[in-house]
Amino acid sequence: EASFVPQIESLDGVHLRAREPDEGHVYFRREPRTLQIHVCEIGSTWERVHLLFRDYLRTHPETAQAYENLKRAAVESYGTDRLAYTESKGPFVEGVLTQAGDWAKQTGWRP
């Protein structure tokens, strides 16, 4: 962390918000919430899950469109209530990750 935290926190208004050492993940954001930065360890579970989700959406445009629609509806419904917004996406994301895990096995996907 010593090699990157000071540089990221030197950005205007950006501060370290959370550490998840078991997941190899550090999270920064700007207040007001206009910027988020996630830093993860190469090979961590956090990295694998997020890259798998990204790559699955890239190769399944209909699922990507459904996710976009869900996110837009969640913003309309929950506005600035970040917790409600995030929770509203949870079941969809979990379902996609299950499908993506199967897809990864079938295709030999690797991060």
mmCIF file of N, CA and C in Angstrom:
data_model
loop_
_atom_site.group_PDB
_atom_site.id
_atom_site.type_symbol
_atom_site.label_atom_id
_atom_site.label_comp_id
_atom_site.label_asym_id
_atom_site.label_seq_id
_atom_site.Cartn_x
_atom_site.Cartn_y
_atom_site.Cartn_z
ATOM 1 N N GLU A 1 0.815 -1.207 0.000
ATOM 2 C CA GLU A 1 0.000 0.000 0.000
ATOM 3 C C GLU A 1 0.851 1.260 0.000
ATOM 4 N N ALA A 2 2.004 1.180 0.610
ATOM 5 C CA ALA A 2 2.851 2.369 0.697
ATOM 6 C C ALA A 2 3.225 2.900 -0.677
ATOM 7 N N SER A 3 3.220 2.028 -1.679
ATOM 8 C CA SER A 3 3.619 2.460 -3.013
ATOM 9 C C SER A 3 2.492 3.125 -3.797
ATOM 10 N N PHE A 4 1.230 2.952 -3.389
ATOM 11 C CA PHE A 4 0.154 3.550 -4.175
ATOM 12 C C PHE A 4 -0.826 4.424 -3.399
ATOM 13 N N VAL A 5 -1.002 4.199 -2.102
ATOM 14 C CA VAL A 5 -1.980 4.987 -1.343
ATOM 15 C C VAL A 5 -1.669 6.486 -1.395
ATOM 16 N N PRO A 6 -0.431 6.926 -1.115
ATOM 17 C CA PRO A 6 -0.166 8.367 -1.150
ATOM 18 C C PRO A 6 -0.440 8.988 -2.525
ATOM 19 N N GLN A 7 -0.111 8.261 -3.590
ATOM 20 C CA GLN A 7 -0.344 8.806 -4.933
ATOM 21 C C GLN A 7 -1.832 8.956 -5.220
ATOM 22 N N ILE A 8 -2.609 7.963 -4.862
ATOM 23 C CA ILE A 8 -4.051 8.040 -5.118
ATOM 24 C C ILE A 8 -4.679 9.113 -4.241
ATOM 25 N N GLU A 9 -4.268 9.176 -2.973
ATOM 26 C CA GLU A 9 -4.844 10.181 -2.079
ATOM 27 C C GLU A 9 -4.389 11.599 -2.417
ATOM 28 N N SER A 10 -3.390 11.736 -3.277
ATOM 29 C CA SER A 10 -2.980 13.076 -3.703
ATOM 30 C C SER A 10 -3.947 13.655 -4.734
ATOM 31 N N LEU A 11 -4.833 12.808 -5.278
ATOM 32 C CA LEU A 11 -5.860 13.297 -6.194
ATOM 33 C C LEU A 11 -6.862 14.123 -5.401
ATOM 34 N N ASP A 12 -7.359 15.165 -5.983
ATOM 35 C CA ASP A 12 -8.243 16.104 -5.294
ATOM 36 C C ASP A 12 -9.445 15.419 -4.638
ATOM 37 N N GLY A 13 -9.466 15.413 -3.316
ATOM 38 C CA GLY A 13 -10.615 14.915 -2.578
ATOM 39 C C GLY A 13 -10.740 13.412 -2.473
ATOM 40 N N VAL A 14 -9.756 12.644 -2.929
ATOM 41 C CA VAL A 14 -9.837 11.187 -2.908
ATOM 42 C C VAL A 14 -9.229 10.657 -1.610
ATOM 43 N N HIS A 15 -9.976 9.754 -0.953
ATOM 44 C CA HIS A 15 -9.512 9.189 0.310
ATOM 45 C C HIS A 15 -9.752 7.686 0.351
ATOM 46 N N LEU A 16 -8.883 6.995 1.067
ATOM 47 C CA LEU A 16 -9.045 5.569 1.307
ATOM 48 C C LEU A 16 -10.312 5.372 2.128
ATOM 49 N N ARG A 17 -11.210 4.502 1.645
ATOM 50 C CA ARG A 17 -12.480 4.270 2.337
ATOM 51 C C ARG A 17 -12.576 2.881 2.953
ATOM 52 N N ALA A 18 -11.932 1.889 2.348
ATOM 53 C CA ALA A 18 -12.072 0.530 2.873
ATOM 54 C C ALA A 18 -10.896 -0.333 2.455
ATOM 55 N N ARG A 19 -10.564 -1.252 3.350
ATOM 56 C CA ARG A 19 -9.572 -2.287 3.062
ATOM 57 C C ARG A 19 -10.261 -3.629 3.266
ATOM 58 N N GLU A 20 -10.066 -4.518 2.334
ATOM 59 C CA GLU A 20 -10.562 -5.891 2.453
ATOM 60 C C GLU A 20 -9.370 -6.817 2.240
ATOM 61 N N PRO A 21 -8.518 -6.950 3.265
ATOM 62 C CA PRO A 21 -7.277 -7.710 3.076
ATOM 63 C C PRO A 21 -7.511 -9.167 2.687
ATOM 64 N N ASP A 22 -8.576 -9.772 3.200
ATOM 65 C CA ASP A 22 -8.846 -11.174 2.856
ATOM 66 C C ASP A 22 -9.201 -11.331 1.380
ATOM 67 N N GLU A 23 -9.716 -10.260 0.777
ATOM 68 C CA GLU A 23 -10.089 -10.309 -0.635
ATOM 69 C C GLU A 23 -9.066 -9.640 -1.533
ATOM 70 N N GLY A 24 -8.016 -9.067 -0.941
ATOM 71 C CA GLY A 24 -6.984 -8.411 -1.746
ATOM 72 C C GLY A 24 -7.500 -7.165 -2.439
ATOM 73 N N HIS A 25 -8.253 -6.343 -1.700
ATOM 74 C CA HIS A 25 -8.946 -5.211 -2.310
ATOM 75 C C HIS A 25 -8.867 -3.981 -1.410
ATOM 76 N N VAL A 26 -8.596 -2.826 -2.028
ATOM 77 C CA VAL A 26 -8.581 -1.536 -1.351
ATOM 78 C C VAL A 26 -9.457 -0.598 -2.173
ATOM 79 N N TYR A 27 -10.257 0.230 -1.477
ATOM 80 C CA TYR A 27 -11.244 1.081 -2.151
ATOM 81 C C TYR A 27 -11.058 2.537 -1.744
ATOM 82 N N PHE A 28 -11.054 3.409 -2.747
ATOM 83 C CA PHE A 28 -10.946 4.851 -2.547
ATOM 84 C C PHE A 28 -12.157 5.519 -3.193
ATOM 85 N N ARG A 29 -12.515 6.693 -2.679
ATOM 86 C CA ARG A 29 -13.534 7.479 -3.371
ATOM 87 C C ARG A 29 -13.376 8.948 -3.033
ATOM 88 N N ARG A 30 -13.971 9.739 -3.891
ATOM 89 C CA ARG A 30 -13.966 11.191 -3.729
ATOM 90 C C ARG A 30 -15.305 11.596 -3.123
ATOM 91 N N GLU A 31 -15.270 12.603 -2.279
ATOM 92 C CA GLU A 31 -16.500 13.208 -1.764
ATOM 93 C C GLU A 31 -16.614 14.602 -2.357
ATOM 94 N N PRO A 32 -17.730 15.005 -2.935
ATOM 95 C CA PRO A 32 -18.890 14.142 -3.126
ATOM 96 C C PRO A 32 -18.546 12.973 -4.056
ATOM 97 N N ARG A 33 -19.366 11.947 -4.011
ATOM 98 C CA ARG A 33 -19.091 10.683 -4.698
ATOM 99 C C ARG A 33 -19.159 10.864 -6.217
ATOM 100 N N THR A 34 -18.043 11.297 -6.767
ATOM 101 C CA THR A 34 -17.955 11.467 -8.220
ATOM 102 C C THR A 34 -16.879 10.582 -8.823
ATOM 103 N N LEU A 35 -16.133 9.885 -7.970
ATOM 104 C CA LEU A 35 -15.034 9.053 -8.442
ATOM 105 C C LEU A 35 -14.821 7.916 -7.458
ATOM 106 N N GLN A 36 -14.633 6.713 -7.998
ATOM 107 C CA GLN A 36 -14.294 5.548 -7.185
ATOM 108 C C GLN A 36 -13.074 4.878 -7.813
ATOM 109 N N ILE A 37 -12.174 4.413 -6.963
ATOM 110 C CA ILE A 37 -10.990 3.699 -7.431
ATOM 111 C C ILE A 37 -10.873 2.418 -6.616
ATOM 112 N N HIS A 38 -10.775 1.307 -7.308
ATOM 113 C CA HIS A 38 -10.574 0.015 -6.664
ATOM 114 C C HIS A 38 -9.188 -0.486 -7.049
ATOM 115 N N VAL A 39 -8.428 -0.936 -6.068
ATOM 116 C CA VAL A 39 -7.110 -1.512 -6.301
ATOM 117 C C VAL A 39 -7.162 -2.925 -5.726
ATOM 118 N N CYS A 40 -6.720 -3.890 -6.537
ATOM 119 C CA CYS A 40 -6.748 -5.272 -6.048
ATOM 120 C C CYS A 40 -5.436 -5.975 -6.373
ATOM 121 N N GLU A 41 -5.190 -7.022 -5.599
ATOM 122 C CA GLU A 41 -4.008 -7.837 -5.834
ATOM 123 C C GLU A 41 -4.194 -8.674 -7.090
ATOM 124 N N ILE A 42 -3.140 -8.788 -7.862
ATOM 125 C CA ILE A 42 -3.170 -9.684 -9.015
ATOM 126 C C ILE A 42 -3.379 -11.105 -8.506
ATOM 127 N N GLY A 43 -4.341 -11.774 -9.093
ATOM 128 C CA GLY A 43 -4.630 -13.150 -8.716
ATOM 129 C C GLY A 43 -5.579 -13.307 -7.535
ATOM 130 N N SER A 44 -6.057 -12.190 -6.980
ATOM 131 C CA SER A 44 -6.978 -12.276 -5.840
ATOM 132 C C SER A 44 -8.368 -12.712 -6.298
ATOM 133 N N THR A 45 -9.145 -13.180 -5.345
ATOM 134 C CA THR A 45 -10.533 -13.556 -5.632
ATOM 135 C C THR A 45 -11.297 -12.342 -6.152
ATOM 136 N N TRP A 46 -11.084 -11.183 -5.534
ATOM 137 C CA TRP A 46 -11.776 -9.969 -5.940
ATOM 138 C C TRP A 46 -11.500 -9.679 -7.421
ATOM 139 N N GLU A 47 -10.241 -9.777 -7.801
ATOM 140 C CA GLU A 47 -9.889 -9.523 -9.203
ATOM 141 C C GLU A 47 -10.570 -10.539 -10.115
ATOM 142 N N ARG A 48 -10.498 -11.807 -9.771
ATOM 143 C CA ARG A 48 -11.071 -12.851 -10.623
ATOM 144 C C ARG A 48 -12.563 -12.655 -10.832
ATOM 145 N N VAL A 49 -13.295 -12.414 -9.751
ATOM 146 C CA VAL A 49 -14.754 -12.256 -9.845
ATOM 147 C C VAL A 49 -15.114 -11.062 -10.722
ATOM 148 N N HIS A 50 -14.441 -9.959 -10.532
ATOM 149 C CA HIS A 50 -14.777 -8.756 -11.300
ATOM 150 C C HIS A 50 -14.391 -8.883 -12.775
ATOM 151 N N LEU A 51 -13.260 -9.507 -13.057
ATOM 152 C CA LEU A 51 -12.888 -9.715 -14.458
ATOM 153 C C LEU A 51 -13.811 -10.729 -15.133
ATOM 154 N N LEU A 52 -14.214 -11.761 -14.396
ATOM 155 C CA LEU A 52 -15.150 -12.741 -14.944
ATOM 156 C C LEU A 52 -16.476 -12.068 -15.283
ATOM 157 N N PHE A 53 -16.997 -11.272 -14.378
ATOM 158 C CA PHE A 53 -18.255 -10.564 -14.616
ATOM 159 C C PHE A 53 -18.129 -9.661 -15.845
ATOM 160 N N ARG A 54 -17.051 -8.893 -15.895
ATOM 161 C CA ARG A 54 -16.815 -8.000 -17.031
ATOM 162 C C ARG A 54 -16.749 -8.768 -18.347
ATOM 163 N N ASP A 55 -15.944 -9.816 -18.381
ATOM 164 C CA ASP A 55 -15.752 -10.551 -19.630
ATOM 165 C C ASP A 55 -17.020 -11.280 -20.058
ATOM 166 N N TYR A 56 -17.784 -11.778 -19.095
ATOM 167 C CA TYR A 56 -19.049 -12.422 -19.441
ATOM 168 C C TYR A 56 -19.996 -11.407 -20.080
ATOM 169 N N LEU A 57 -20.095 -10.223 -19.489
ATOM 170 C CA LEU A 57 -20.965 -9.188 -20.074
ATOM 171 C C LEU A 57 -20.484 -8.783 -21.464
ATOM 172 N N ARG A 58 -19.194 -8.711 -21.660
ATOM 173 C CA ARG A 58 -18.656 -8.345 -22.978
ATOM 174 C C ARG A 58 -19.014 -9.366 -24.057
ATOM 175 N N THR A 59 -19.137 -10.619 -23.666
ATOM 176 C CA THR A 59 -19.430 -11.667 -24.652
ATOM 177 C C THR A 59 -20.914 -12.040 -24.696
ATOM 178 N N HIS A 60 -21.713 -11.434 -23.846
ATOM 179 C CA HIS A 60 -23.155 -11.686 -23.805
ATOM 180 C C HIS A 60 -23.890 -10.341 -23.780
ATOM 181 N N PRO A 61 -24.000 -9.699 -24.945
ATOM 182 C CA PRO A 61 -24.565 -8.346 -24.993
ATOM 183 C C PRO A 61 -25.993 -8.253 -24.462
ATOM 184 N N GLU A 62 -26.777 -9.325 -24.586
ATOM 185 C CA GLU A 62 -28.148 -9.268 -24.070
ATOM 186 C C GLU A 62 -28.147 -9.188 -22.537
ATOM 187 N N THR A 63 -27.207 -9.864 -21.906
ATOM 188 C CA THR A 63 -27.090 -9.794 -20.450
ATOM 189 C C THR A 63 -26.553 -8.422 -20.039
ATOM 190 N N ALA A 64 -25.616 -7.901 -20.800
ATOM 191 C CA ALA A 64 -25.083 -6.565 -20.525
ATOM 192 C C ALA A 64 -26.194 -5.521 -20.621
ATOM 193 N N GLN A 65 -27.058 -5.660 -21.620
ATOM 194 C CA GLN A 65 -28.170 -4.716 -21.773
ATOM 195 C C GLN A 65 -29.152 -4.832 -20.607
ATOM 196 N N ALA A 66 -29.417 -6.053 -20.178
ATOM 197 C CA ALA A 66 -30.316 -6.249 -19.034
ATOM 198 C C ALA A 66 -29.711 -5.625 -17.769
ATOM 199 N N TYR A 67 -28.397 -5.740 -17.608
ATOM 200 C CA TYR A 67 -27.728 -5.146 -16.446
ATOM 201 C C TYR A 67 -27.802 -3.620 -16.517
ATOM 202 N N GLU A 68 -27.576 -3.083 -17.692
ATOM 203 C CA GLU A 68 -27.701 -1.627 -17.853
ATOM 204 C C GLU A 68 -29.108 -1.167 -17.505
ATOM 205 N N ASN A 69 -30.105 -1.869 -17.996
ATOM 206 C CA ASN A 69 -31.494 -1.506 -17.705
ATOM 207 C C ASN A 69 -31.782 -1.569 -16.205
ATOM 208 N N LEU A 70 -31.284 -2.616 -15.570
ATOM 209 C CA LEU A 70 -31.472 -2.769 -14.126
ATOM 210 C C LEU A 70 -30.827 -1.612 -13.366
ATOM 211 N N LYS A 71 -29.612 -1.250 -13.750
ATOM 212 C CA LYS A 71 -28.907 -0.160 -13.075
ATOM 213 C C LYS A 71 -29.633 1.167 -13.256
ATOM 214 N N ARG A 72 -30.114 1.412 -14.455
ATOM 215 C CA ARG A 72 -30.858 2.657 -14.693
ATOM 216 C C ARG A 72 -32.142 2.706 -13.859
ATOM 217 N N ALA A 73 -32.842 1.591 -13.802
ATOM 218 C CA ALA A 73 -34.067 1.536 -13.002
ATOM 219 C C ALA A 73 -33.752 1.714 -11.519
ATOM 220 N N ALA A 74 -32.641 1.131 -11.061
ATOM 221 C CA ALA A 74 -32.256 1.261 -9.657
ATOM 222 C C ALA A 74 -31.929 2.708 -9.312
ATOM 223 N N VAL A 75 -31.271 3.422 -10.218
ATOM 224 C CA VAL A 75 -30.978 4.836 -9.986
ATOM 225 C C VAL A 75 -32.289 5.616 -9.887
ATOM 226 N N GLU A 76 -33.227 5.326 -10.774
ATOM 227 C CA GLU A 76 -34.541 6.000 -10.734
ATOM 228 C C GLU A 76 -35.255 5.711 -9.419
ATOM 229 N N SER A 77 -35.197 4.472 -8.979
ATOM 230 C CA SER A 77 -35.927 4.064 -7.777
ATOM 231 C C SER A 77 -35.267 4.529 -6.482
ATOM 232 N N TYR A 78 -33.931 4.470 -6.434
ATOM 233 C CA TYR A 78 -33.247 4.675 -5.163
ATOM 234 C C TYR A 78 -32.412 5.945 -5.090
ATOM 235 N N GLY A 79 -32.255 6.638 -6.209
ATOM 236 C CA GLY A 79 -31.517 7.899 -6.199
ATOM 237 C C GLY A 79 -30.160 7.780 -5.551
ATOM 238 N N THR A 80 -29.941 8.521 -4.482
ATOM 239 C CA THR A 80 -28.634 8.545 -3.816
ATOM 240 C C THR A 80 -28.523 7.525 -2.682
ATOM 241 N N ASP A 81 -29.507 6.672 -2.514
ATOM 242 C CA ASP A 81 -29.434 5.630 -1.486
ATOM 243 C C ASP A 81 -28.566 4.499 -2.020
ATOM 244 N N ARG A 82 -27.251 4.621 -1.787
ATOM 245 C CA ARG A 82 -26.278 3.686 -2.352
ATOM 246 C C ARG A 82 -26.514 2.252 -1.906
ATOM 247 N N LEU A 83 -26.874 2.069 -0.644
ATOM 248 C CA LEU A 83 -27.073 0.723 -0.130
ATOM 249 C C LEU A 83 -28.247 0.040 -0.833
ATOM 250 N N ALA A 84 -29.359 0.749 -0.961
ATOM 251 C CA ALA A 84 -30.528 0.182 -1.648
ATOM 252 C C ALA A 84 -30.200 -0.095 -3.115
ATOM 253 N N TYR A 85 -29.488 0.827 -3.750
ATOM 254 C CA TYR A 85 -29.086 0.650 -5.143
ATOM 255 C C TYR A 85 -28.264 -0.633 -5.296
ATOM 256 N N THR A 86 -27.257 -0.788 -4.443
ATOM 257 C CA THR A 86 -26.382 -1.958 -4.523
ATOM 258 C C THR A 86 -27.153 -3.237 -4.231
ATOM 259 N N GLU A 87 -27.969 -3.220 -3.191
ATOM 260 C CA GLU A 87 -28.737 -4.408 -2.834
ATOM 261 C C GLU A 87 -29.720 -4.805 -3.922
ATOM 262 N N SER A 88 -30.256 -3.834 -4.636
ATOM 263 C CA SER A 88 -31.226 -4.148 -5.694
ATOM 264 C C SER A 88 -30.570 -4.892 -6.860
ATOM 265 N N LYS A 89 -29.272 -4.728 -7.035
ATOM 266 C CA LYS A 89 -28.555 -5.407 -8.109
ATOM 267 C C LYS A 89 -28.065 -6.794 -7.705
ATOM 268 N N GLY A 90 -28.010 -7.059 -6.404
ATOM 269 C CA GLY A 90 -27.411 -8.278 -5.888
ATOM 270 C C GLY A 90 -27.890 -9.571 -6.520
ATOM 271 N N PRO A 91 -29.190 -9.844 -6.533
ATOM 272 C CA PRO A 91 -29.653 -11.109 -7.110
ATOM 273 C C PRO A 91 -29.282 -11.265 -8.589
ATOM 274 N N PHE A 92 -29.354 -10.180 -9.338
ATOM 275 C CA PHE A 92 -28.993 -10.240 -10.755
ATOM 276 C C PHE A 92 -27.511 -10.578 -10.896
ATOM 277 N N VAL A 93 -26.670 -9.875 -10.155
ATOM 278 C CA VAL A 93 -25.227 -10.094 -10.235
ATOM 279 C C VAL A 93 -24.883 -11.525 -9.835
ATOM 280 N N GLU A 94 -25.486 -12.011 -8.764
ATOM 281 C CA GLU A 94 -25.228 -13.391 -8.329
ATOM 282 C C GLU A 94 -25.620 -14.390 -9.412
ATOM 283 N N GLY A 95 -26.768 -14.171 -10.043
ATOM 284 C CA GLY A 95 -27.200 -15.058 -11.127
ATOM 285 C C GLY A 95 -26.238 -15.026 -12.306
ATOM 286 N N VAL A 96 -25.795 -13.836 -12.668
ATOM 287 C CA VAL A 96 -24.841 -13.710 -13.776
ATOM 288 C C VAL A 96 -23.532 -14.410 -13.419
ATOM 289 N N LEU A 97 -23.078 -14.260 -12.189
ATOM 290 C CA LEU A 97 -21.824 -14.908 -11.798
ATOM 291 C C LEU A 97 -21.933 -16.427 -11.842
ATOM 292 N N THR A 98 -23.095 -16.959 -11.535
ATOM 293 C CA THR A 98 -23.294 -18.405 -11.661
ATOM 294 C C THR A 98 -23.192 -18.818 -13.127
ATOM 295 N N GLN A 99 -23.873 -18.084 -13.996
ATOM 296 C CA GLN A 99 -23.803 -18.366 -15.435
ATOM 297 C C GLN A 99 -22.376 -18.175 -15.942
ATOM 298 N N ALA A 100 -21.727 -17.135 -15.467
ATOM 299 C CA ALA A 100 -20.361 -16.835 -15.913
ATOM 300 C C ALA A 100 -19.389 -17.925 -15.469
ATOM 301 N N GLY A 101 -19.601 -18.488 -14.291
ATOM 302 C CA GLY A 101 -18.750 -19.583 -13.838
ATOM 303 C C GLY A 101 -18.865 -20.787 -14.756
ATOM 304 N N ASP A 102 -20.108 -21.107 -15.146
ATOM 305 C CA ASP A 102 -20.314 -22.205 -16.099
ATOM 306 C C ASP A 102 -19.660 -21.888 -17.438
ATOM 307 N N TRP A 103 -19.845 -20.667 -17.905
ATOM 308 C CA TRP A 103 -19.263 -20.212 -19.169
ATOM 309 C C TRP A 103 -17.741 -20.309 -19.120
ATOM 310 N N ALA A 104 -17.145 -19.915 -17.980
ATOM 311 C CA ALA A 104 -15.686 -19.963 -17.823
ATOM 312 C C ALA A 104 -15.183 -21.396 -17.966
ATOM 313 N N LYS A 105 -15.906 -22.338 -17.349
ATOM 314 C CA LYS A 105 -15.499 -23.744 -17.448
ATOM 315 C C LYS A 105 -15.618 -24.263 -18.879
ATOM 316 N N GLN A 106 -16.694 -23.878 -19.548
ATOM 317 C CA GLN A 106 -16.937 -24.345 -20.931
ATOM 318 C C GLN A 106 -15.934 -23.770 -21.910
ATOM 319 N N THR A 107 -15.544 -22.538 -21.704
ATOM 320 C CA THR A 107 -14.679 -21.846 -22.666
ATOM 321 C C THR A 107 -13.204 -21.869 -22.291
ATOM 322 N N GLY A 108 -12.910 -22.266 -21.054
ATOM 323 C CA GLY A 108 -11.522 -22.216 -20.604
ATOM 324 C C GLY A 108 -11.087 -20.794 -20.233
ATOM 325 N N TRP A 109 -12.060 -19.921 -19.965
ATOM 326 C CA TRP A 109 -11.743 -18.536 -19.600
ATOM 327 C C TRP A 109 -10.772 -18.497 -18.441
ATOM 328 N N ARG A 110 -9.831 -17.582 -18.538
ATOM 329 C CA ARG A 110 -8.892 -17.304 -17.452
ATOM 330 C C ARG A 110 -8.705 -15.805 -17.378
ATOM 331 N N PRO A 111 -8.500 -15.287 -16.166
ATOM 332 C CA PRO A 111 -8.297 -13.824 -16.056
ATOM 333 C C PRO A 111 -6.993 -13.383 -16.694
#
